[in-house]
């Protein structure tokens, strides 16, 4: 574990559950000694979610970050014990499939395990029964066995970490109810409790489902919804009599029956049953009783037998021996859900020094604590956590109604088989571009992202897909896909298409220091004449890619930035000096991408300005008019074809669309969606930040080193890049093409080199222009050599692929620069 010099910083952690205790241990291990943990309940079992948690730790999921959090939790808790009792029981995990859909999904999940480095094996029904003899194996199609998963004994882990943290100087004070957060000049200064005030330079809210209450005291939104979750224990079972050591409680793998939203674990001679099968039961955190007023504990609400009755019958069908038993006790335990099911981590920008470590389950607790401790002491975690960042949510996603709707739906979907493109159903539509009415008229099939309705294809283009020869797709890859996407890609390559780019974030940076600020924050040379557009990167201090941007210099002191997320805005605002103003203009503006070989034929007659290649070069911007609409036109193309991104204000967006649509009829213009867009961009090798590259990768590994101009002078992250280059990179983002023209992969599948897992797919799409699937993957540099044969595992099947030279389409850029 890395260490930093001791600091005089005063830290107050609110909450002595598993996250707060883990964080105190991680901070003190890094030399921070003045750490106080305040807890409203009694220690060591203060009555929050940790006190009732069943302790299941399954490491594997679609998120690499969450898997790494869980893996560290397993590693750490395996090393802890209290009074000779282990804090983790590595008895493994077993997920069952009772439907063909789940069995297929377990094959996909085994692939995720291989991608993220978790041991996993698909096993037969008979092998499942060996692990759980009570199983009715006739109900089971197979299982996924993960030998390194197991049971975390959360309260014991808390005690072990309290002892270690106290030995380094931390103090834990129970029976202290927080009543206020003091701040001065936008910075936290202390925590007020019913037993006194504690001065602080850093305050961390690790209060679990009380997080929104603590956040409100500081004036910081905490977007989570507490929900009750049912847990029951059977009466003693003859089948378990004398089987398990009472000191470790269990010997069989933790069992998940996800087709019925159920899980099981042993409690010596009983079985504990957890259910997500019931209706969502939201809980008001401000109304939860104090420890001394609660019948059992604040997080343990009365058991509602009627909600559990169907789950009990499902359990008897799976484990027939339960038919001779009964539910002896149960409770509805409270824990936290966010709008996207991920934790909420990070420091508030509005109240500096106020940190969140919320919506964290025991499964990920130690990993989250390590990341937050690294963030506080070193300035950044050593793994990418953009999926958990406090500022990832849009303003439209922070309303209480949205948080409740989405949090409840995430509860319902905990164990569902979810497609990576599957949108939430409610509340929709929420955010729409000015073109929404026209898109509906064209039969747009919408998916959702960031609250935005995003067309993926248009049914009006269905006749264009007739006669196209496309390989048949399996049921999984055919979901949220249409052959119409191939037709839209073809028209983009041959004629011209309109793409709605409105959901992409736009920032405006102004002021006399704007250029110097952006030069300092980004990697490329921005000191160019107004009218220049530059692709550049945001790096962190270690040279990791925080984001990629397009920066248009519209005037000497005015820049428009195409960014990726709210975290980009937050990063720039944190670093902006006085006199530099940064505004998110996304909602008040809109954008249409006009792309294809006939793009100039469409646009030029609408304006008196010169849109020729000589008059309007690639990566240039102009403020002009198209018809009656004032626009900012940027000659950019994310699809590898001639064209422009055209920006105007939201009130004029519909007029812009209609102007382009009418002018484009003689050229065969169509509207095209994101499905075609993703295919076209992968054929050109264009990266998608957050998928293809993150803070874990430097520019040379990610293949965007061309955007780094060290000679321009100092910039954030420059020093960390010294000595690095494409030649020194030990891993690379690599272009693959699948050998079988009919094969398709979607992303996150493991890639095998010489028969062993060596990397994973980041993005993939069928390349309609080249007639086969394109996949980008992280691989060791030794394997990232064109011509190298590899295999991609797709639902348990090894698919042959070959490392390809990139870009696959128009490598000389003649189409885009004409």
XYZ file of N, CA and C in Angstrom, residues 50-274:
675
model
N -24.905 -1.599 7.102
C -23.835 -2.551 7.414
C -24.258 -3.531 8.494
N -25.051 -3.067 9.427
C -25.406 -3.893 10.582
C -26.313 -5.060 10.228
N -27.020 -4.959 9.110
C -27.898 -6.070 8.716
C -27.465 -6.746 7.421
N -26.398 -6.246 6.785
C -26.025 -6.729 5.456
C -25.698 -8.218 5.483
N -26.234 -8.994 4.522
C -25.926 -10.424 4.473
C -24.504 -10.713 4.006
N -23.815 -9.718 3.408
C -22.386 -9.852 3.145
C -21.988 -10.538 1.861
N -22.916 -10.688 0.915
C -22.557 -11.352 -0.339
C -21.556 -10.514 -1.130
N -20.509 -11.155 -1.617
C -19.553 -10.481 -2.495
C -19.419 -11.294 -3.779
N -20.115 -10.844 -4.808
C -19.929 -11.345 -6.162
C -19.155 -10.278 -6.919
N -18.016 -10.639 -7.466
C -17.152 -9.625 -8.041
C -17.533 -9.213 -9.450
N -18.066 -10.116 -10.251
C -18.169 -9.896 -11.686
C -19.441 -9.162 -12.079
N -19.272 -8.147 -12.927
C -20.394 -7.425 -13.494
C -19.954 -6.699 -14.738
N -20.868 -5.982 -15.380
C -20.510 -5.282 -16.615
C -19.498 -4.165 -16.422
N -19.426 -3.614 -15.209
C -18.512 -2.502 -14.956
C -17.156 -3.015 -14.490
N -16.118 -2.687 -15.238
C -14.754 -3.027 -14.830
C -14.412 -2.357 -13.508
N -14.839 -1.114 -13.337
C -14.549 -0.379 -12.107
C -15.160 -1.068 -10.896
N -16.428 -1.441 -10.990
C -17.087 -2.079 -9.845
C -16.477 -3.445 -9.552
N -16.075 -4.164 -10.587
C -15.403 -5.445 -10.373
C -14.082 -5.235 -9.639
N -13.351 -4.194 -9.988
C -12.083 -3.924 -9.309
C -12.319 -3.491 -7.857
N -13.380 -2.726 -7.610
C -13.726 -2.398 -6.221
C -13.969 -3.681 -5.419
N -14.752 -4.582 -5.997
C -15.091 -5.826 -5.298
C -13.864 -6.704 -5.118
N -12.998 -6.755 -6.120
C -11.798 -7.591 -6.019
C -10.900 -7.115 -4.881
N -10.777 -5.803 -4.722
C -9.970 -5.294 -3.608
C -10.646 -5.586 -2.274
N -11.969 -5.519 -2.230
C -12.688 -5.858 -1.000
C -12.400 -7.300 -0.595
N -12.430 -8.211 -1.565
C -12.100 -9.612 -1.289
C -10.665 -9.726 -0.781
N -9.742 -9.091 -1.475
C -8.333 -9.168 -1.091
C -8.105 -8.631 0.321
N -8.691 -7.484 0.604
C -8.452 -6.866 1.906
C -9.106 -7.636 3.044
N -10.382 -7.963 2.873
C -11.099 -8.628 3.957
C -10.552 -10.038 4.202
N -9.999 -10.641 3.161
C -9.353 -11.938 3.341
C -8.160 -11.854 4.280
N -7.591 -10.664 4.404
C -6.394 -10.492 5.233
C -6.718 -10.073 6.665
N -8.011 -9.865 6.953
C -8.412 -9.360 8.265
C -9.050 -10.462 9.107
N -8.797 -10.383 10.405
C -9.509 -11.264 11.340
C -9.653 -10.570 12.674
N -10.617 -11.042 13.451
C -10.878 -10.499 14.783
C -11.056 -11.667 15.736
N -10.226 -11.717 16.768
C -10.310 -12.799 17.758
C -10.269 -14.177 17.092
N -9.442 -14.279 16.065
C -9.295 -15.549 15.371
C -10.383 -15.847 14.360
N -11.345 -14.952 14.229
C -12.432 -15.146 13.266
C -12.103 -14.390 11.980
N -12.184 -15.060 10.836
C -11.890 -14.377 9.569
C -12.992 -13.391 9.219
N -12.604 -12.290 8.557
C -13.587 -11.295 8.120
C -14.167 -11.622 6.751
N -13.617 -12.650 6.101
C -14.150 -13.058 4.803
C -14.105 -14.568 4.712
N -15.177 -15.135 4.201
C -15.263 -16.577 4.019
C -15.281 -16.851 2.512
N -14.143 -17.254 1.928
C -14.045 -17.420 0.465
C -14.641 -18.735 -0.012
N -15.933 -18.884 0.199
C -16.586 -20.153 -0.152
C -17.101 -20.190 -1.581
N -16.907 -19.086 -2.300
C -17.297 -19.065 -3.709
C -18.718 -18.597 -3.924
N -19.041 -18.431 -5.179
C -20.385 -18.029 -5.570
C -20.907 -18.950 -6.654
N -22.222 -19.117 -6.699
C -22.856 -19.961 -7.700
C -24.118 -19.263 -8.191
N -24.132 -18.910 -9.461
C -25.313 -18.312 -10.086
C -25.979 -19.375 -10.949
N -27.276 -19.515 -10.786
C -28.019 -20.561 -11.485
C -28.775 -19.999 -12.679
N -28.908 -20.832 -13.692
C -29.770 -20.522 -14.827
C -30.894 -21.532 -14.866
N -32.136 -21.037 -14.887
C -33.299 -21.923 -15.037
C -34.062 -21.609 -16.316
N -33.545 -20.664 -17.099
C -34.140 -20.332 -18.396
C -33.024 -20.264 -19.431
N -33.352 -20.498 -20.691
C -32.318 -20.378 -21.733
C -31.696 -18.986 -21.786
N -32.509 -17.960 -21.526
C -31.991 -16.591 -21.562
C -30.937 -16.383 -20.482
N -31.190 -16.902 -19.284
C -30.212 -16.755 -18.196
C -28.977 -17.593 -18.476
N -29.146 -18.783 -19.024
C -27.997 -19.635 -19.323
C -27.094 -18.947 -20.347
N -27.714 -18.320 -21.350
C -26.915 -17.552 -22.310
C -26.214 -16.392 -21.606
N -26.925 -15.735 -20.698
C -26.330 -14.592 -20.001
C -25.171 -15.021 -19.112
N -25.247 -16.207 -18.529
C -24.123 -16.681 -17.716
C -22.892 -16.933 -18.588
N -23.105 -17.341 -19.832
C -21.965 -17.447 -20.753
C -21.357 -16.064 -20.987
N -22.219 -15.077 -21.164
C -21.724 -13.705 -21.334
C -20.997 -13.239 -20.084
N -21.539 -13.603 -18.917
C -20.926 -13.164 -17.665
C -19.588 -13.851 -17.432
N -19.471 -15.101 -17.872
C -18.170 -15.771 -17.789
C -17.150 -15.023 -18.642
N -17.610 -14.465 -19.760
C -16.729 -13.645 -20.580
C -16.313 -12.376 -19.864
N -17.246 -11.730 -19.169
C -16.895 -10.545 -18.391
C -15.861 -10.881 -17.321
N -16.033 -12.018 -16.672
C -15.061 -12.435 -15.651
C -13.673 -12.577 -16.268
N -13.592 -13.187 -17.443
C -12.299 -13.322 -18.112
C -11.736 -11.963 -18.493
N -12.601 -11.043 -18.931
C -12.145 -9.694 -19.291
C -11.536 -8.982 -18.100
N -12.153 -9.139 -16.937
C -11.719 -8.381 -15.749
C -10.776 -9.177 -14.849
N -10.437 -10.406 -15.214
C -9.454 -11.166 -14.449
C -10.001 -11.881 -13.231
N -11.272 -12.281 -13.261
C -11.888 -13.021 -12.161
C -12.018 -14.487 -12.569
N -11.653 -15.397 -11.676
C -11.800 -16.820 -11.987
C -13.278 -17.192 -12.019
N -13.674 -17.891 -13.079
C -15.072 -18.299 -13.221
C -15.147 -19.506 -14.128
N -16.173 -20.341 -13.887
C -16.337 -21.562 -14.675
C -17.820 -21.877 -14.825
N -18.235 -22.190 -16.045
C -19.588 -22.664 -16.281
C -19.665 -24.146 -15.944
N -20.688 -24.536 -15.185
C -20.783 -25.920 -14.714
C -22.161 -26.494 -15.019
N -22.257 -27.820 -14.965
C -23.490 -28.542 -15.296
C -24.450 -28.546 -14.117
N -25.721 -28.910 -14.354
C -26.665 -29.044 -13.240
C -26.179 -30.026 -12.174
N -25.567 -31.138 -12.603
C -25.070 -32.110 -11.626
C -23.972 -31.504 -10.759
N -23.110 -30.701 -11.373
C -22.050 -30.049 -10.587
C -22.639 -28.995 -9.654
N -23.697 -28.317 -10.096
C -24.378 -27.368 -9.215
C -24.908 -28.091 -7.977
N -25.476 -29.270 -8.189
C -26.058 -30.023 -7.070
C -24.982 -30.496 -6.095
N -23.783 -30.752 -6.593
C -22.693 -31.122 -5.681
C -22.388 -29.991 -4.711
N -22.457 -28.765 -5.217
C -22.219 -27.619 -4.333
C -23.395 -27.363 -3.401
N -24.629 -27.582 -3.912
C -25.836 -27.359 -3.111
C -26.718 -28.611 -3.229
N -26.515 -29.625 -2.383
C -27.254 -30.887 -2.493
C -28.773 -30.729 -2.414
N -29.258 -29.646 -1.803
C -30.706 -29.463 -1.682
C -31.365 -29.036 -2.988
N -30.572 -28.677 -3.996
C -31.105 -28.204 -5.270
C -31.939 -29.267 -5.981
N -33.011 -28.846 -6.619
C -33.700 -29.687 -7.582
C -33.006 -29.457 -8.918
N -32.097 -30.346 -9.263
C -31.264 -30.107 -10.449
C -32.078 -30.149 -11.738
N -33.276 -30.745 -11.706
C -34.102 -30.759 -12.905
C -34.587 -29.358 -13.289
N -34.535 -28.436 -12.332
C -34.955 -27.064 -12.606
C -33.819 -26.228 -13.202
N -32.601 -26.776 -13.188
C -31.402 -25.988 -13.487
C -30.813 -26.394 -14.835
N -30.463 -25.393 -15.634
C -29.803 -25.640 -16.914
C -28.287 -25.604 -16.795
N -27.804 -24.957 -15.756
C -26.362 -24.847 -15.540
C -26.079 -23.719 -14.569
N -24.815 -23.522 -14.280
C -24.452 -22.489 -13.322
C -23.115 -21.867 -13.652
N -22.853 -20.716 -13.031
C -21.558 -20.041 -13.121
C -20.940 -20.078 -11.730
N -19.812 -20.778 -11.626
C -19.141 -20.904 -10.342
C -17.942 -19.964 -10.302
N -17.896 -19.143 -9.266
C -16.805 -18.177 -9.090
C -16.130 -18.470 -7.751
N -15.032 -19.220 -7.751
C -14.461 -19.749 -6.504
C -13.908 -18.712 -5.546
N -13.604 -17.500 -6.014
C -12.997 -16.509 -5.133
C -14.000 -15.544 -4.525
N -15.274 -15.674 -4.882
C -16.308 -14.871 -4.237
C -16.590 -15.444 -2.849
N -17.462 -14.780 -2.102
C -17.758 -15.309 -0.780
C -18.531 -14.342 0.081
N -18.454 -14.594 1.395
C -19.199 -13.824 2.378
C -18.276 -12.895 3.145
N -18.584 -11.597 3.087
C -17.886 -10.625 3.921
C -18.633 -10.502 5.241
N -17.900 -10.597 6.314
C -18.508 -10.406 7.643
C -18.277 -8.946 8.004
N -19.258 -8.135 7.605
C -19.067 -6.692 7.588
C -18.765 -6.107 8.969
N -19.492 -6.530 9.997
C -19.253 -5.961 11.322
C -17.884 -6.361 11.864
N -17.453 -7.594 11.566
C -16.101 -7.993 11.969
C -15.059 -7.169 11.216
N -15.286 -6.942 9.922
C -14.350 -6.135 9.133
C -14.298 -4.715 9.657
N -15.435 -4.203 10.101
C -15.430 -2.877 10.729
C -14.556 -2.876 11.981
N -14.740 -3.875 12.832
C -13.955 -3.934 14.076
C -12.464 -4.022 13.778
N -12.092 -4.854 12.817
C -10.676 -5.005 12.489
C -10.081 -3.694 11.998
N -10.823 -2.985 11.177
C -10.297 -1.742 10.620
C -10.334 -0.604 11.639
N -11.307 -0.622 12.527
C -11.317 0.354 13.619
C -10.057 0.203 14.462
N -9.728 -1.031 14.804
C -8.544 -1.281 15.620
C -7.285 -0.777 14.936
N -7.146 -1.057 13.642
C -5.952 -0.621 12.919
C -5.903 0.898 12.811
N -7.033 1.503 12.477
C -7.051 2.955 12.313
C -6.779 3.656 13.643
N -7.357 3.124 14.740
C -7.103 3.724 16.050
C -5.632 3.609 16.444
N -5.000 2.526 16.062
C -3.580 2.361 16.408
C -2.697 3.386 15.696
N -3.234 3.989 14.616
C -2.479 5.002 13.876
C -2.925 6.413 14.239
N -3.875 6.544 15.152
C -4.260 7.870 15.605
C -5.700 8.256 15.370
N -6.446 7.481 14.615
C -7.841 7.823 14.364
C -8.665 7.634 15.626
N -9.778 8.318 15.690
C -10.712 8.109 16.809
C -12.116 7.899 16.255
N -12.851 7.030 16.911
C -14.211 6.688 16.534
C -15.121 7.070 17.687
N -16.082 7.946 17.414
C -16.971 8.443 18.457
C -18.402 8.063 18.110
N -18.986 7.167 18.888
C -20.374 6.809 18.642
C -21.290 7.720 19.438
N -22.567 7.568 19.206
C -23.601 8.366 19.871
C -23.408 9.869 19.622
N -22.934 10.207 18.452
C -22.794 11.594 18.024
C -23.662 11.807 16.778
N -24.759 12.508 16.950
C -25.651 12.775 15.832
C -25.278 14.090 15.168
N -24.990 14.032 13.882
C -24.613 15.234 13.142
C -25.857 16.094 12.911
N -25.706 17.386 13.223
C -26.828 18.316 13.072
C -26.528 19.447 12.093
N -25.260 19.588 11.685
C -24.936 20.666 10.765
C -23.527 20.539 10.213
N -23.299 21.161 9.061
C -21.985 21.234 8.436
C -21.598 22.701 8.357
N -20.509 23.074 9.007
C -20.065 24.461 8.974
C -19.183 24.703 7.758
N -19.330 25.887 7.169
C -18.502 26.235 6.019
C -18.262 27.736 5.992
N -17.187 28.099 5.316
C -16.810 29.501 5.201
C -16.107 29.715 3.869
N -16.554 30.725 3.122
C -15.964 31.050 1.821
C -15.937 29.838 0.882
N -17.032 29.089 0.897
C -17.144 27.967 -0.019
C -16.337 26.751 0.372
N -15.905 26.690 1.618
C -15.122 25.531 2.052
C -15.637 25.032 3.395
N -15.637 23.726 3.572
C -16.092 23.141 4.820
C -15.113 23.484 5.942
N -15.639 23.750 7.121
C -14.766 24.081 8.266
C -15.033 23.226 9.497
N -16.175 22.537 9.517
C -16.439 21.726 10.695
C -17.755 20.987 10.618
N -17.932 20.080 11.580
C -19.151 19.284 11.689
C -19.753 19.515 13.064
N -21.020 19.885 13.068
C -21.739 20.143 14.316
C -22.515 18.896 14.709
N -22.399 18.495 15.966
C -23.160 17.354 16.459
C -23.909 17.750 17.723
N -24.726 16.842 18.212
C -25.445 17.107 19.460
C -24.524 17.058 20.672
N -23.236 16.747 20.435
C -22.273 16.686 21.552
C -21.043 17.536 21.268
N -21.225 18.555 20.441
C -20.116 19.456 20.189
C -19.779 19.572 18.713
N -18.878 20.503 18.438
C -18.471 20.785 17.056
C -17.045 20.296 16.831
N -16.829 19.723 15.648
C -15.519 19.161 15.303
C -14.954 19.923 14.103
N -13.886 20.722 14.324
C -13.269 21.428 13.201
C -12.757 20.424 12.167
N -12.830 20.811 10.890
C -12.436 19.872 9.840
C -11.972 20.627 8.600
N -10.958 20.062 7.957
C -10.544 20.525 6.631
C -11.194 19.685 5.542
N -11.506 18.446 5.891
C -12.199 17.537 4.975
C -13.309 16.843 5.755
N -14.480 16.781 5.154
C -15.598 16.028 5.718
C -16.043 15.024 4.664
N -16.175 13.766 5.055
C -16.607 12.727 4.128
C -17.946 12.177 4.607
N -18.947 12.308 3.765
C -20.244 11.710 4.075
C -20.230 10.259 3.616
N -20.140 9.346 4.585
C -20.243 7.912 4.341
C -21.425 7.403 5.152
N -22.515 8.133 5.057
C -23.663 7.930 5.936
C -24.674 6.941 5.381
N -24.350 6.321 4.242
C -25.274 5.326 3.699
C -26.581 5.960 3.286
N -27.707 5.337 3.641
C -28.985 5.863 3.175
C -29.353 7.176 3.851
N -28.594 7.597 4.881
C -28.773 8.930 5.444
C -28.005 9.985 4.643
N -27.330 9.585 3.584
C -26.530 10.512 2.790
C -27.275 11.768 2.362
N -28.516 11.649 1.834
C -29.231 12.871 1.446
C -29.471 13.830 2.608
N -29.619 13.298 3.826
C -29.826 14.153 5.002
C -28.555 14.945 5.299
N -27.412 14.263 5.279
C -26.134 14.935 5.530
C -25.833 15.911 4.400
N -26.078 15.497 3.164
C -25.834 16.380 2.034
C -26.625 17.667 2.125
N -27.875 17.562 2.541
C -28.714 18.756 2.660
C -28.132 19.740 3.659
N -27.522 19.230 4.729
C -26.890 20.122 5.711
C -25.767 20.935 5.089
N -25.097 20.335 4.107
C -23.972 21.017 3.461
C -24.407 21.780 2.217
N -25.679 21.634 1.813
C -26.141 22.259 0.580
C -25.696 21.509 -0.652
N -25.485 20.196 -0.526
C -25.009 19.364 -1.629
C -26.041 18.276 -1.897
N -26.496 18.177 -3.146
C -27.448 17.119 -3.510
C -26.752 15.767 -3.473
N -27.408 14.780 -2.889
C -26.917 13.406 -2.906
C -27.990 12.562 -3.598
N -27.794 12.265 -4.880
C -28.852 11.626 -5.672
C -28.974 10.135 -5.412
N -29.566 9.777 -4.280
C -29.816 8.363 -4.004
C -31.180 8.202 -3.361
N -31.723 7.010 -3.520
C -33.028 6.668 -2.956
C -32.877 5.480 -2.026
N -33.194 5.629 -0.744
C -33.223 4.461 0.138
C -34.432 3.584 -0.186
N -34.190 2.286 -0.237
C -35.257 1.323 -0.514
C -35.137 0.155 0.446
N -36.262 -0.417 0.807
C -36.267 -1.593 1.675
C -36.180 -2.861 0.831
N -35.424 -3.823 1.335
C -35.134 -5.076 0.631
C -35.378 -6.218 1.614
N -36.124 -7.214 1.181
C -36.543 -8.272 2.111
C -35.456 -9.320 2.336
N -35.324 -9.703 3.597
C -34.401 -10.785 3.957
C -35.063 -11.627 5.039
N -35.021 -12.947 4.825
C -35.675 -13.870 5.757
C -34.730 -15.004 6.115
N -34.969 -15.623 7.271
C -34.236 -16.814 7.683
C -35.226 -17.939 7.958
N -34.845 -19.124 7.530
C -35.681 -20.288 7.791
C -35.517 -20.751 9.231
N -36.365 -21.668 9.616
C -36.151 -22.403 10.864
C -34.960 -23.348 10.664
N -34.381 -23.897 11.734
C -33.281 -24.857 11.570
C -33.683 -26.002 10.640
N -32.746 -26.394 9.783
C -33.004 -27.429 8.793
C -32.240 -28.700 9.146
N -32.908 -29.859 9.132
C -32.195 -31.122 9.404
C -31.025 -31.334 8.446
N -31.171 -30.889 7.202
C -30.115 -31.095 6.204
C -28.835 -30.351 6.557
N -28.935 -29.330 7.423
C -27.755 -28.551 7.792
C -27.284 -28.837 9.215
N -27.934 -29.750 9.878
C -27.566 -30.057 11.265
C -26.135 -30.597 11.325
N -25.270 -29.870 12.007
C -23.895 -30.299 12.180
C -22.999 -30.118 10.972
N -23.518 -29.491 9.913
C -22.734 -29.351 8.682
C -21.758 -28.188 8.764
N -22.193 -27.070 9.327
C -21.395 -25.848 9.291
C -20.829 -25.491 10.654
N -19.601 -24.992 10.649
C -18.956 -24.476 11.852
C -19.633 -23.172 12.243
N -20.176 -23.058 13.449
C -20.848 -21.818 13.856
C -19.943 -20.593 13.772
N -18.627 -20.809 13.825
C -17.708 -19.666 13.776
C -17.640 -19.053 12.384
N -17.848 -19.859 11.357
C -17.808 -19.328 9.992
C -19.172 -19.342 9.324
N -20.129 -20.012 9.917
C -21.542 -19.998 9.548
C -21.897 -20.735 8.267
N -21.020 -20.782 7.288
C -21.410 -21.302 5.974
C -20.261 -22.057 5.337
N -20.621 -23.020 4.496
C -19.609 -23.762 3.745
C -19.954 -23.882 2.265
N -21.210 -23.650 1.924
C -21.626 -23.740 0.526
C -21.477 -22.370 -0.141
N -21.269 -22.363 -1.447
C -21.181 -21.076 -2.144
C -22.455 -20.265 -1.949
N -22.304 -18.949 -1.937
C -23.497 -18.113 -1.958
C -24.213 -18.377 -3.284
N -25.525 -18.481 -3.190
C -26.331 -18.983 -4.305
C -27.242 -17.871 -4.810
N -27.261 -17.694 -6.120
C -28.167 -16.695 -6.697
C -29.119 -17.370 -7.692
N -30.414 -17.174 -7.446
C -31.492 -17.662 -8.304
C -32.099 -16.417 -8.952
N -31.364 -15.850 -9.900
C -31.717 -14.544 -10.418
C -32.967 -14.554 -11.286
N -33.332 -15.709 -11.812
C -34.564 -15.776 -12.592
C -35.795 -15.507 -11.729
N -35.631 -15.596 -10.416
C -36.723 -15.262 -9.498
C -36.302 -14.170 -8.523
N -35.227 -13.441 -8.839
C -34.777 -12.294 -8.031
C -34.459 -12.692 -6.598
N -33.787 -13.844 -6.423
C -33.520 -14.377 -5.096
C -32.055 -14.744 -4.929
N -31.586 -14.704 -3.677
C -30.266 -15.233 -3.336
C -30.354 -15.936 -1.983
N -29.350 -16.803 -1.745
C -29.358 -17.642 -0.545
C -27.955 -17.733 0.042
N -27.910 -17.798 1.353
C -26.665 -18.094 2.057
C -27.008 -18.851 3.338
N -26.030 -19.612 3.824
C -26.249 -20.376 5.058
C -25.983 -19.512 6.284
N -26.744 -19.763 7.320
C -26.497 -19.232 8.656
C -26.423 -20.437 9.597
N -25.304 -21.126 9.573
C -25.063 -22.354 10.344
C -26.098 -23.422 9.970
N -27.210 -23.547 10.722
C -28.192 -24.592 10.417
C -29.455 -24.035 9.759
N -29.396 -22.802 9.300
C -30.531 -22.162 8.627
C -30.086 -21.627 7.273
N -31.044 -21.217 6.492
C -30.756 -20.569 5.218
C -31.357 -19.171 5.236
N -30.539 -18.212 4.858
C -31.015 -16.844 4.672
C -31.409 -16.641 3.223
N -32.530 -15.942 3.024
C -33.079 -15.722 1.683
C -33.277 -14.224 1.485
N -32.649 -13.688 0.458
C -32.849 -12.281 0.107
C -33.670 -12.174 -1.152
